[in-house]
Amino acid sequence: MIEIPSKLEGKHFQLYKLEQELKEMGYSIGDNWEYDHGYFDYKIDDRVGYQFLRLPIRAVDGQLDSYGATVEFGRPLLLSHKYQRGLDDHAFVGNFGASFNQFQEPVDKDADFPDDYVDLGKELVKEVENRLL
């Protein structure tokens, strides 16, 4: 994980408007959001796992699933998850279990981030700053 200091940190936005702006730029709301915090993710690459820019947000007025919620940006980060190739060694094989264990576990949830993408991540943060600020 690599943190990228940004002018976005601490800035407040209406979640609905923020989501509209960031979706146009290729960002999506990450799957692991809660009522009080979440992330906008931009996938940079997915060759052996995936590398992405994550923009953390937290609710400051309302909850993320409520109308009119206001959120505050945290510090952007670059993350890399690597997955094993082939079959998952720990997956349960069986008709019933196969429906639940069809995805591989990451080999490394916080893998090294490729150096050639660090500058790209910093540029992506600047693009968001220019669009929102």
JSON list of N, CA and C in Angstrom, two decimals, residues 41-47 50-54 77-79 113 116-118 120-122 124:
[
{"chain": "A", "resi": 41, "resn": "ASP", "atom": "N", "xyz": [-12.99, 3.13, -6.09]},
{"chain": "A", "resi": 41, "resn": "ASP", "atom": "CA", "xyz": [-11.83, 2.42, -6.63]},
{"chain": "A", "resi": 41, "resn": "ASP", "atom": "C", "xyz": [-11.70, 2.66, -8.13]},
{"chain": "A", "resi": 42, "resn": "TYR", "atom": "N", "xyz": [-10.46, 2.79, -8.59]},
{"chain": "A", "resi": 42, "resn": "TYR", "atom": "CA", "xyz": [-10.14, 2.88, -10.01]},
{"chain": "A", "resi": 42, "resn": "TYR", "atom": "C", "xyz": [-9.15, 1.78, -10.32]},
{"chain": "A", "resi": 43, "resn": "LYS", "atom": "N", "xyz": [-9.55, 0.82, -11.15]},
{"chain": "A", "resi": 43, "resn": "LYS", "atom": "CA", "xyz": [-8.66, -0.29, -11.49]},
{"chain": "A", "resi": 43, "resn": "LYS", "atom": "C", "xyz": [-7.62, 0.19, -12.49]},
{"chain": "A", "resi": 44, "resn": "ILE", "atom": "N", "xyz": [-6.36, 0.02, -12.12]},
{"chain": "A", "resi": 44, "resn": "ILE", "atom": "CA", "xyz": [-5.25, 0.43, -12.97]},
{"chain": "A", "resi": 44, "resn": "ILE", "atom": "C", "xyz": [-4.81, -0.73, -13.86]},
{"chain": "A", "resi": 45, "resn": "ASP", "atom": "N", "xyz": [-4.74, -1.95, -13.30]},
{"chain": "A", "resi": 45, "resn": "ASP", "atom": "CA", "xyz": [-4.31, -3.11, -14.07]},
{"chain": "A", "resi": 45, "resn": "ASP", "atom": "C", "xyz": [-4.83, -4.38, -13.39]},
{"chain": "A", "resi": 46, "resn": "ASP", "atom": "N", "xyz": [-4.84, -5.47, -14.13]},
{"chain": "A", "resi": 46, "resn": "ASP", "atom": "CA", "xyz": [-5.31, -6.74, -13.56]},
{"chain": "A", "resi": 46, "resn": "ASP", "atom": "C", "xyz": [-4.57, -7.94, -14.15]},
{"chain": "A", "resi": 47, "resn": "ARG", "atom": "N", "xyz": [-3.27, -7.79, -14.39]},
{"chain": "A", "resi": 47, "resn": "ARG", "atom": "CA", "xyz": [-2.49, -8.87, -14.99]},
{"chain": "A", "resi": 47, "resn": "ARG", "atom": "C", "xyz": [-2.35, -10.08, -14.06]},
{"chain": "A", "resi": 50, "resn": "TYR", "atom": "N", "xyz": [-4.75, -7.59, -9.17]},
{"chain": "A", "resi": 50, "resn": "TYR", "atom": "CA", "xyz": [-5.14, -6.28, -9.66]},
{"chain": "A", "resi": 50, "resn": "TYR", "atom": "C", "xyz": [-4.48, -5.17, -8.83]},
{"chain": "A", "resi": 51, "resn": "GLN", "atom": "N", "xyz": [-4.29, -4.04, -9.50]},
{"chain": "A", "resi": 51, "resn": "GLN", "atom": "CA", "xyz": [-3.73, -2.85, -8.88]},
{"chain": "A", "resi": 51, "resn": "GLN", "atom": "C", "xyz": [-4.76, -1.75, -9.04]},
{"chain": "A", "resi": 52, "resn": "PHE", "atom": "N", "xyz": [-5.00, -0.99, -7.98]},
{"chain": "A", "resi": 52, "resn": "PHE", "atom": "CA", "xyz": [-5.98, 0.07, -8.10]},
{"chain": "A", "resi": 52, "resn": "PHE", "atom": "C", "xyz": [-5.68, 1.24, -7.19]},
{"chain": "A", "resi": 53, "resn": "LEU", "atom": "N", "xyz": [-6.27, 2.38, -7.56]},
{"chain": "A", "resi": 53, "resn": "LEU", "atom": "CA", "xyz": [-6.25, 3.58, -6.74]},
{"chain": "A", "resi": 53, "resn": "LEU", "atom": "C", "xyz": [-7.52, 3.56, -5.92]},
{"chain": "A", "resi": 54, "resn": "ARG", "atom": "N", "xyz": [-7.40, 3.76, -4.63]},
{"chain": "A", "resi": 54, "resn": "ARG", "atom": "CA", "xyz": [-8.56, 3.76, -3.73]},
{"chain": "A", "resi": 54, "resn": "ARG", "atom": "C", "xyz": [-8.70, 5.15, -3.10]},
{"chain": "A", "resi": 77, "resn": "LEU", "atom": "N", "xyz": [-4.94, 5.94, -1.69]},
{"chain": "A", "resi": 77, "resn": "LEU", "atom": "CA", "xyz": [-3.92, 4.90, -1.60]},
{"chain": "A", "resi": 77, "resn": "LEU", "atom": "C", "xyz": [-3.84, 4.09, -2.88]},
{"chain": "A", "resi": 78, "resn": "LEU", "atom": "N", "xyz": [-2.68, 3.56, -3.12]},
{"chain": "A", "resi": 78, "resn": "LEU", "atom": "CA", "xyz": [-2.47, 2.60, -4.21]},
{"chain": "A", "resi": 78, "resn": "LEU", "atom": "C", "xyz": [-2.36, 1.23, -3.57]},
{"chain": "A", "resi": 79, "resn": "LEU", "atom": "N", "xyz": [-3.16, 0.28, -4.05]},
{"chain": "A", "resi": 79, "resn": "LEU", "atom": "CA", "xyz": [-3.17, -1.08, -3.50]},
{"chain": "A", "resi": 79, "resn": "LEU", "atom": "C", "xyz": [-2.95, -2.10, -4.60]},
{"chain": "A", "resi": 113, "resn": "PHE", "atom": "N", "xyz": [3.42, -2.73, -4.85]},
{"chain": "A", "resi": 113, "resn": "PHE", "atom": "CA", "xyz": [2.79, -2.02, -5.96]},
{"chain": "A", "resi": 113, "resn": "PHE", "atom": "C", "xyz": [3.86, -1.76, -7.02]},
{"chain": "A", "resi": 116, "resn": "ASP", "atom": "N", "xyz": [6.17, 1.22, -11.89]},
{"chain": "A", "resi": 116, "resn": "ASP", "atom": "CA", "xyz": [5.75, 1.92, -13.10]},
{"chain": "A", "resi": 116, "resn": "ASP", "atom": "C", "xyz": [4.33, 2.46, -13.01]},
{"chain": "A", "resi": 117, "resn": "TYR", "atom": "N", "xyz": [3.56, 2.05, -12.00]},
{"chain": "A", "resi": 117, "resn": "TYR", "atom": "CA", "xyz": [2.20, 2.56, -11.84]},
{"chain": "A", "resi": 117, "resn": "TYR", "atom": "C", "xyz": [2.06, 3.63, -10.76]},
{"chain": "A", "resi": 118, "resn": "VAL", "atom": "N", "xyz": [3.11, 3.86, -9.98]},
{"chain": "A", "resi": 118, "resn": "VAL", "atom": "CA", "xyz": [3.04, 4.85, -8.91]},
{"chain": "A", "resi": 118, "resn": "VAL", "atom": "C", "xyz": [2.80, 6.24, -9.49]},
{"chain": "A", "resi": 120, "resn": "LEU", "atom": "N", "xyz": [1.49, 6.97, -12.35]},
{"chain": "A", "resi": 120, "resn": "LEU", "atom": "CA", "xyz": [0.14, 6.98, -12.90]},
{"chain": "A", "resi": 120, "resn": "LEU", "atom": "C", "xyz": [-0.88, 7.22, -11.79]},
{"chain": "A", "resi": 121, "resn": "GLY", "atom": "N", "xyz": [-0.71, 6.57, -10.65]},
{"chain": "A", "resi": 121, "resn": "GLY", "atom": "CA", "xyz": [-1.61, 6.78, -9.51]},
{"chain": "A", "resi": 121, "resn": "GLY", "atom": "C", "xyz": [-1.62, 8.22, -9.05]},
{"chain": "A", "resi": 122, "resn": "LYS", "atom": "N", "xyz": [-0.45, 8.84, -9.01]},
{"chain": "A", "resi": 122, "resn": "LYS", "atom": "CA", "xyz": [-0.36, 10.25, -8.60]},
{"chain": "A", "resi": 122, "resn": "LYS", "atom": "C", "xyz": [-1.07, 11.15, -9.61]},
{"chain": "A", "resi": 124, "resn": "LEU", "atom": "N", "xyz": [-3.59, 10.24, -11.52]},
{"chain": "A", "resi": 124, "resn": "LEU", "atom": "CA", "xyz": [-5.03, 10.01, -11.36]},
{"chain": "A", "resi": 124, "resn": "LEU", "atom": "C", "xyz": [-5.59, 10.84, -10.20]}
]
